[in-house]
């Protein structure tokens, strides 16, 4: 279905409509079930069939992406009911669109032949995306059904790991030679039934498939048909390599406003192209993953997944946090004597730890962001540390001062106020330093600085905050 | 500069090169400064001038987006030096590309006439983006220099608030009539010097500017030139309204893989278009804002901003957190008697609060995500709550049990272990319920459920955790 056949309706409205049909449906079903009156069977069967037909008709009208959306928003039983009603020849496209978790739930219910039929509708690059979720036996059968060129494309597409340009690329390029006139190209194009989606340019290659340039459709339309391709093509286009990082390609698309770009091998032969549609999907997925990883969710959850699947998805992060919380607890344990003598310490210590954690998370988020876009070099490190320490010092004196006054007023103990101010300031300084040092160190070690940044900084400011506050109190108050 | 004139070089390499030139530059400057030997002036002046020329030449070669990137990555003094070297006629494009914070720092240094000249190079939609950062006097002058159509476009572009389709749209549409043959359209297009960027389709309008359909370039190229536009156009394209949410437009582009889409008024007249380039920028900015807002940063910081600017950017969140931490502290204060009697409580209570906070943040992140894509309706709320409570119960029994055993072992107190397990489980249940209830309530109140979600859930699980644990301990242990 072409993008443009979509009416301006909202997918929310589609969802609502499907839900209404499902509800009427289940109403009938439960009626039949409750009454169990055989002589009503015929009438109810008719009503039932009418509703199913209506729903199935509704689904036929929808774009695969919209059906995917609806499947994700429905609880498992309703989801599978709807999935059964979808025409088999659309299964492949829809499986591509749904989230990983929901895809699994759908594939589980499909027979070998259904899966094979669905997979065979797809292009090689799409098949490669779906492959990890398909049973091996299905993939083998599908592979055998491909022709030589498609097999080569599938192998190529599957050989690049996720996060590379190779994993984003497709093979829908239209190529022309450079020594022909535009008029010939225009005649050649008229033999196509339609051009591949996102064809904003033709790729000009020589007989060895080496890219000589690109020719944009826009340029073709404004130039004299007598012109030679070589005269009007752009002979120095941006080209991607299949092992480039997907993120770098996304940045290039964003920076230079591209619609498609050629992917070439190390000897400059054209092997595929990346379209802005693949880039947009990549950007969305990445930003989603970033948000989820921040709270230790391994992947997007099917919100209607069984409880145990969800437990598994959230397990690792809770375990890590338990360990860091346990360490912080042992730090407090060391100072139990001090707390026994001055119980106010117990009430005040979480404030010191908390404000350090918040401030540290601000610093580390900002620095990880700047690193992600490559704006922090070796020299800027020191400068940044100095700046963050400055910010921490001001915040420490202001907020710490305020907290000190509050502690003084609450417990009528001026020294306690001074210790509070001092501890808050020191913990903010610790937070600022670790907020710069942790991601910088991770980057030098070749690790992703975003990974676990929030856990690490909070571990530092919790244990550190308790240690600083209770330590200072032991020194000066007892 | 066209997107395709970009060579396959990495922007990082450009940055490095500029930094090297700057360093050589400052070396010379400091030499001159240190020696202060007048007779060397001539030679050093030559070297200096050569370096500046080299740098300026390098900058001329770069895409505006790359220069913007370099400006953002340089400390303020070097940034302004480079900015002065950029050709004045490129100022406008570069100001559009840099981040808000850096844009401010650049505009501050520019004179009225420079700003006016820079602004006058821009299209109406670009000018509207820049307008909030320009001094009023400059905008007035620029407005007066526009022709009637441009003024109308500028007013239109500025009348839509950020976050709407109107704020994303531009006015670079090519329109044709439906009753002409393709051949005529092709001849018409050849009179253009070039088509606007991202022209993947022409807009078919009638004499009242009402949209009759769209005609994709790809379709034009494969169809018979004798065909009528009305026969081959798509007469039911996706159309946007200027007051649609930008986020909805982004979802439509992503879902239906669009390159451009028409924006129409309530009476279906064509007023602009949205391109995928604007959508990609929007998606990036949104996901960035989401990450920054999570830790209470109001906006992306210029990493080399003065300390006080940074303090201001982070102020509000720290204040809010201080209040919630203070409340939690007062909850502990209520139980000071209990802590005095059993000091182990002080060491264990942050664990109960901490694991609740982590688990609650996982729940709320997942639910806010699902809400953002509209997958949570009124009915799913109850179902989700049930599921999250189930997850919390399992986690509570497993992790809480483990913590209970540890508490028992550490303090040789079995009852303390039981209280620990019970408190952990209850706080996880609280976290799960609030993780569902807070965003649901926010949504029903018409608020953005993401805003402050993390602060609120942490406030609940901190104060709640302390209260549950210390309360149970007071009841059963003392």
Short mmCIF file of C-alpha atoms in Angstrom, two decimals, chain A residues 27-362:
data_model
loop_
_atom_site.label_atom_id
_atom_site.label_comp_id
_atom_site.label_asym_id
_atom_site.label_seq_id
_atom_site.Cartn_x
_atom_site.Cartn_y
_atom_site.Cartn_z
CA UNK A 27 -20.61 -9.77 24.36
CA UNK A 28 -22.21 -12.12 21.86
CA UNK A 29 -19.82 -14.88 22.75
CA UNK A 30 -20.51 -14.60 26.46
CA UNK A 31 -24.26 -14.52 25.78
CA UNK A 32 -24.04 -17.70 23.79
CA UNK A 33 -21.96 -19.18 26.51
CA UNK A 34 -24.26 -18.18 29.36
CA UNK A 35 -27.58 -19.12 27.84
CA UNK A 36 -26.48 -22.28 26.08
CA UNK A 37 -29.79 -22.43 24.31
CA UNK A 38 -29.30 -24.48 21.19
CA UNK A 39 -32.24 -23.01 19.33
CA UNK A 40 -30.72 -19.52 19.54
CA UNK A 41 -27.51 -20.78 18.02
CA UNK A 42 -28.41 -19.89 14.50
CA UNK A 43 -29.27 -16.25 15.19
CA UNK A 44 -26.27 -15.68 17.39
CA UNK A 45 -24.02 -17.39 14.95
CA UNK A 46 -25.22 -14.95 12.32
CA UNK A 47 -24.60 -11.92 14.52
CA UNK A 48 -21.22 -13.30 15.44
CA UNK A 49 -20.25 -13.86 11.84
CA UNK A 50 -21.40 -10.39 10.90
CA UNK A 51 -19.20 -8.80 13.55
CA UNK A 52 -16.20 -10.85 12.55
CA UNK A 53 -16.73 -9.89 8.92
CA UNK A 54 -16.97 -6.23 9.89
CA UNK A 55 -13.76 -6.42 11.91
CA UNK A 56 -11.94 -8.27 9.19
CA UNK A 57 -13.05 -5.71 6.62
CA UNK A 58 -11.86 -2.91 8.88
CA UNK A 59 -8.44 -4.56 9.18
CA UNK A 60 -8.11 -4.94 5.43
CA UNK A 61 -8.37 -1.18 5.06
CA UNK A 62 -5.58 -0.41 7.50
CA UNK A 63 -1.88 0.20 6.83
CA UNK A 64 0.36 -2.58 8.23
CA UNK A 65 1.91 -0.08 10.63
CA UNK A 66 -1.53 0.78 12.00
CA UNK A 67 -2.42 -2.89 12.46
CA UNK A 68 0.88 -3.37 14.27
CA UNK A 69 0.00 -0.48 16.55
CA UNK A 70 -3.41 -1.96 17.31
CA UNK A 71 -1.92 -5.39 18.02
CA UNK A 72 0.49 -3.84 20.50
CA UNK A 73 -2.30 -2.00 22.29
CA UNK A 74 -4.53 -5.08 22.72
CA UNK A 75 -4.33 -7.62 25.56
CA UNK A 76 -3.00 -11.02 24.49
CA UNK A 77 -6.33 -12.84 23.90
CA UNK A 78 -7.83 -10.03 21.81
CA UNK A 79 -4.50 -9.55 20.04
CA UNK A 80 -4.41 -13.15 18.86
CA UNK A 81 -8.06 -12.99 17.77
CA UNK A 82 -7.29 -9.95 15.61
CA UNK A 83 -4.08 -11.51 14.31
CA UNK A 84 -6.03 -14.52 13.05
CA UNK A 85 -8.34 -12.23 11.08
CA UNK A 86 -5.50 -10.45 9.26
CA UNK A 87 -5.06 -11.64 5.68
CA UNK A 88 -2.14 -14.07 5.46
CA UNK A 89 -0.39 -12.12 2.72
CA UNK A 90 0.01 -9.14 5.05
CA UNK A 91 1.51 -11.12 7.93
CA UNK A 92 5.10 -10.45 6.86
CA UNK A 93 4.77 -6.66 6.69
CA UNK A 94 2.99 -6.53 10.02
CA UNK A 95 5.53 -8.75 11.78
CA UNK A 96 8.19 -6.27 10.63
CA UNK A 97 6.34 -3.37 12.21
CA UNK A 98 5.46 -4.72 15.66
CA UNK A 99 7.78 -4.42 18.64
CA UNK A 100 10.12 -7.32 19.44
CA UNK A 101 8.13 -8.49 22.43
CA UNK A 102 4.81 -8.53 20.58
CA UNK A 103 6.43 -10.15 17.53
CA UNK A 104 7.49 -13.07 19.70
CA UNK A 105 3.95 -13.49 21.04
CA UNK A 106 2.59 -13.59 17.48
CA UNK A 107 5.22 -15.92 16.03
CA UNK A 108 4.67 -18.38 18.86
CA UNK A 109 1.13 -18.99 17.66
CA UNK A 110 1.99 -19.49 13.97
CA UNK A 111 2.55 -22.81 12.21
CA UNK A 112 5.66 -23.53 10.14
CA UNK A 113 3.86 -23.01 6.83
CA UNK A 114 2.23 -19.76 7.89
CA UNK A 115 5.60 -18.38 8.96
CA UNK A 116 7.25 -19.52 5.76
CA UNK A 117 4.53 -17.89 3.66
CA UNK A 118 4.84 -14.67 5.66
CA UNK A 119 8.63 -14.60 5.35
CA UNK A 120 8.56 -15.25 1.62
CA UNK A 121 6.66 -12.01 1.03
CA UNK A 122 9.58 -9.95 2.28
CA UNK A 123 12.62 -8.40 0.62
CA UNK A 124 16.04 -9.70 1.59
CA UNK A 125 16.78 -6.78 3.94
CA UNK A 126 13.42 -7.15 5.67
CA UNK A 127 13.90 -10.89 5.98
CA UNK A 128 17.25 -10.27 7.65
CA UNK A 129 15.50 -8.09 10.26
CA UNK A 130 12.97 -10.80 10.99
CA UNK A 131 15.41 -13.74 10.88
CA UNK A 132 16.51 -13.71 14.55
CA UNK A 133 12.91 -14.25 15.65
CA UNK A 134 12.07 -17.04 13.18
CA UNK A 135 12.61 -20.75 13.94
CA UNK A 136 15.71 -22.12 12.16
CA UNK A 137 13.67 -24.63 10.19
CA UNK A 138 11.55 -21.83 8.72
CA UNK A 139 14.60 -19.77 7.78
CA UNK A 140 16.18 -22.79 6.04
CA UNK A 141 13.07 -23.38 3.96
CA UNK A 142 12.80 -19.71 3.07
CA UNK A 143 16.47 -19.53 2.13
CA UNK A 144 16.05 -22.47 -0.24
CA UNK A 145 13.16 -20.70 -1.95
CA UNK A 146 15.26 -17.61 -2.80
CA UNK A 147 17.10 -17.06 -6.07
CA UNK A 148 20.88 -16.62 -6.22
CA UNK A 149 20.86 -12.82 -6.05
CA UNK A 150 18.41 -12.75 -3.14
CA UNK A 151 20.46 -15.32 -1.24
CA UNK A 152 23.55 -13.16 -1.65
CA UNK A 153 21.61 -10.11 -0.45
CA UNK A 154 20.23 -11.99 2.54
CA UNK A 155 23.69 -13.23 3.50
CA UNK A 156 25.06 -9.69 3.12
CA UNK A 157 22.26 -8.14 5.17
CA UNK A 158 22.62 -10.73 7.93
CA UNK A 159 26.40 -10.46 8.11
CA UNK A 160 26.36 -6.96 9.60
CA UNK A 161 25.68 -6.63 13.32
CA UNK A 162 22.94 -4.39 14.64
CA UNK A 163 24.07 -0.81 14.98
CA UNK A 164 25.96 -0.77 11.66
CA UNK A 165 25.02 0.79 8.35
CA UNK A 166 24.92 -2.74 6.88
CA UNK A 167 22.00 -3.58 9.15
CA UNK A 168 20.08 -0.48 8.00
CA UNK A 169 20.56 -0.86 4.27
CA UNK A 170 18.20 -2.20 1.62
CA UNK A 171 18.82 -3.21 -1.99
CA UNK A 172 16.23 -1.18 -3.90
CA UNK A 173 18.60 0.90 -5.99
CA UNK A 174 17.99 2.06 -9.56
CA UNK A 175 21.31 2.34 -11.39
CA UNK A 176 22.24 4.04 -14.67
CA UNK A 177 25.43 4.52 -16.71
CA UNK A 178 27.20 7.86 -16.96
CA UNK A 179 27.72 7.99 -20.75
CA UNK A 180 24.04 8.13 -21.71
CA UNK A 181 21.78 11.10 -22.32
CA UNK A 182 19.11 12.07 -19.83
CA UNK A 183 16.49 11.28 -22.44
CA UNK A 184 17.63 7.64 -22.47
CA UNK A 185 17.40 7.50 -18.69
CA UNK A 186 13.88 8.93 -18.82
CA UNK A 187 12.86 6.30 -21.35
CA UNK A 188 14.46 3.58 -19.24
CA UNK A 189 12.55 4.69 -16.15
CA UNK A 190 9.25 4.58 -18.02
CA UNK A 191 9.68 0.81 -18.29
CA UNK A 192 9.33 0.52 -14.52
CA UNK A 193 5.86 -0.10 -13.10
CA UNK A 194 6.91 2.05 -10.16
CA UNK A 195 10.13 3.27 -8.61
CA UNK A 196 11.18 1.89 -5.22
CA UNK A 197 10.07 3.93 -2.20
CA UNK A 198 12.42 6.78 -1.30
CA UNK A 199 14.03 6.88 -4.72
CA UNK A 200 15.17 10.49 -4.64
CA UNK A 201 18.22 9.76 -6.77
CA UNK A 202 19.61 7.24 -9.24
CA UNK A 203 23.01 5.67 -8.70
CA UNK A 204 25.46 6.10 -11.54
CA UNK A 205 27.73 3.06 -11.74
CA UNK A 206 30.28 1.69 -14.21
CA UNK A 207 30.35 -1.89 -15.49
CA UNK A 208 32.16 -3.01 -12.33
CA UNK A 209 29.40 -1.58 -10.14
CA UNK A 210 31.75 1.13 -8.92
CA UNK A 211 29.84 4.31 -7.99
CA UNK A 212 30.67 7.17 -10.33
CA UNK A 213 28.12 9.57 -8.89
CA UNK A 214 24.47 10.11 -8.13
CA UNK A 215 21.73 11.81 -10.13
CA UNK A 216 18.85 13.31 -8.19
CA UNK A 217 15.35 13.07 -9.65
CA UNK A 218 14.89 16.77 -9.04
CA UNK A 219 17.96 17.57 -11.12
CA UNK A 220 16.80 15.23 -13.89
CA UNK A 221 13.51 17.08 -14.11
CA UNK A 222 15.01 20.54 -14.47
CA UNK A 223 17.81 19.63 -16.91
CA UNK A 224 17.81 19.46 -20.69
CA UNK A 225 17.03 15.87 -21.82
CA UNK A 226 19.95 16.12 -24.25
CA UNK A 227 22.45 16.45 -21.38
CA UNK A 228 24.76 13.57 -20.55
CA UNK A 229 24.35 11.89 -17.17
CA UNK A 230 28.04 12.50 -16.45
CA UNK A 231 27.56 16.24 -16.95
CA UNK A 232 24.73 16.71 -14.52
CA UNK A 233 25.39 14.03 -11.89
CA UNK A 234 26.99 14.82 -8.57
CA UNK A 235 30.33 13.01 -8.75
CA UNK A 236 31.29 13.39 -5.09
CA UNK A 237 28.28 12.19 -3.11
CA UNK A 238 28.27 11.18 0.51
CA UNK A 239 28.87 7.43 0.56
CA UNK A 240 28.50 5.06 3.49
CA UNK A 241 30.38 1.83 4.24
CA UNK A 242 28.45 -1.17 5.55
CA UNK A 243 30.55 -1.31 8.71
CA UNK A 244 30.13 2.39 9.54
CA UNK A 245 28.21 2.97 12.74
CA UNK A 246 24.47 3.40 12.18
CA UNK A 247 24.61 6.36 14.55
CA UNK A 248 27.13 8.14 12.31
CA UNK A 249 24.93 7.56 9.29
CA UNK A 250 21.97 8.97 11.21
CA UNK A 251 23.99 12.05 12.09
CA UNK A 252 24.96 12.51 8.43
CA UNK A 253 21.31 12.21 7.32
CA UNK A 254 20.29 14.72 9.95
CA UNK A 255 23.13 17.12 9.24
CA UNK A 256 22.90 17.07 5.45
CA UNK A 257 19.12 16.47 5.16
CA UNK A 258 19.48 13.31 3.07
CA UNK A 259 16.65 11.11 1.77
CA UNK A 260 18.86 8.22 0.65
CA UNK A 261 22.58 7.49 0.44
CA UNK A 262 24.61 4.78 -1.32
CA UNK A 263 26.43 2.08 0.66
CA UNK A 264 29.68 1.00 -1.00
CA UNK A 265 32.24 -1.73 -0.35
CA UNK A 266 35.90 -0.99 0.35
CA UNK A 267 36.58 -1.04 -3.40
CA UNK A 268 33.76 1.51 -3.94
CA UNK A 269 31.30 -0.95 -5.46
CA UNK A 270 27.63 -0.20 -4.82
CA UNK A 271 26.14 -2.81 -2.49
CA UNK A 272 23.03 -1.14 -1.11
CA UNK A 273 21.47 2.08 0.05
CA UNK A 274 20.20 3.57 3.27
CA UNK A 275 16.93 5.53 3.28
CA UNK A 276 15.74 8.18 5.68
CA UNK A 277 12.89 5.83 6.69
CA UNK A 278 15.41 3.33 8.08
CA UNK A 279 17.26 6.20 9.75
CA UNK A 280 14.11 7.55 11.41
CA UNK A 281 13.30 4.09 12.76
CA UNK A 282 16.86 3.78 14.03
CA UNK A 283 16.75 7.15 15.80
CA UNK A 284 13.45 6.29 17.49
CA UNK A 285 14.69 2.92 18.63
CA UNK A 286 17.91 4.36 19.97
CA UNK A 287 16.27 7.12 21.94
CA UNK A 288 13.78 4.62 23.32
CA UNK A 289 16.55 2.23 24.34
CA UNK A 290 18.38 5.11 26.02
CA UNK A 291 15.33 5.98 28.13
CA UNK A 292 14.67 2.36 29.06
CA UNK A 293 18.31 1.60 29.85
CA UNK A 294 18.44 4.52 32.22
CA UNK A 295 16.12 2.68 34.58
CA UNK A 296 17.59 -0.71 33.75
CA UNK A 297 14.85 -2.08 31.51
CA UNK A 298 16.57 -4.36 29.04
CA UNK A 299 14.01 -3.92 26.30
CA UNK A 300 10.68 -2.38 25.53
CA UNK A 301 8.08 -4.44 27.33
CA UNK A 302 4.91 -5.76 25.83
CA UNK A 303 2.69 -4.00 28.38
CA UNK A 304 0.46 -7.08 28.42
CA UNK A 305 3.33 -9.53 28.80
CA UNK A 306 3.05 -12.25 31.45
CA UNK A 307 4.25 -11.17 34.88
CA UNK A 308 7.30 -13.44 34.79
CA UNK A 309 8.56 -11.95 31.51
CA UNK A 310 8.43 -8.53 33.12
CA UNK A 311 10.22 -9.74 36.23
CA UNK A 312 13.02 -11.07 34.04
CA UNK A 313 13.26 -7.80 32.09
CA UNK A 314 13.80 -5.80 35.28
CA UNK A 315 15.90 -8.28 37.24
CA UNK A 316 19.48 -7.25 36.57
CA UNK A 317 19.14 -3.60 37.49
CA UNK A 318 17.39 -4.33 40.78
CA UNK A 319 20.19 -6.75 41.67
CA UNK A 320 22.88 -4.18 40.93
CA UNK A 321 21.04 -1.56 42.96
CA UNK A 322 20.62 -3.91 45.83
CA UNK A 323 24.37 -4.39 45.96
CA UNK A 324 25.09 -0.65 45.91
CA UNK A 325 22.36 -0.03 48.51
CA UNK A 326 23.88 -2.75 50.67
CA UNK A 327 27.30 -1.09 50.48
CA UNK A 328 25.78 2.26 51.46
CA UNK A 329 24.05 0.49 54.33
CA UNK A 330 27.33 -0.95 55.57
CA UNK A 331 28.88 2.54 55.47
CA UNK A 332 26.10 3.64 57.82
CA UNK A 333 26.72 0.50 59.88
CA UNK A 334 30.24 1.70 60.60
CA UNK A 335 28.85 4.82 62.23
CA UNK A 336 26.10 3.19 64.27
CA UNK A 337 27.76 4.36 67.44
CA UNK A 338 27.56 7.97 66.31
CA UNK A 339 23.90 7.61 65.35
CA UNK A 340 23.06 6.11 68.74
CA UNK A 341 24.57 9.17 70.39
CA UNK A 342 22.95 11.70 68.07
CA UNK A 343 19.86 10.25 66.41
CA UNK A 344 19.28 13.42 64.37
CA UNK A 345 22.05 12.14 62.11
CA UNK A 346 19.80 9.32 60.93
CA UNK A 347 17.10 11.76 59.85
CA UNK A 348 19.46 14.16 58.12
CA UNK A 349 21.77 11.77 56.29
CA UNK A 350 19.36 10.87 53.44
CA UNK A 351 19.13 14.56 52.51
CA UNK A 352 22.88 14.81 52.04
CA UNK A 353 22.97 11.63 49.96
CA UNK A 354 19.89 12.60 47.95
CA UNK A 355 20.96 16.06 46.85
CA UNK A 356 24.34 14.65 45.83
CA UNK A 357 22.66 12.01 43.73
CA UNK A 358 20.45 14.51 41.94
CA UNK A 359 23.22 16.92 41.22
CA UNK A 360 25.55 14.13 40.08
CA UNK A 361 22.91 12.80 37.73
CA UNK A 362 22.54 16.24 36.17
#
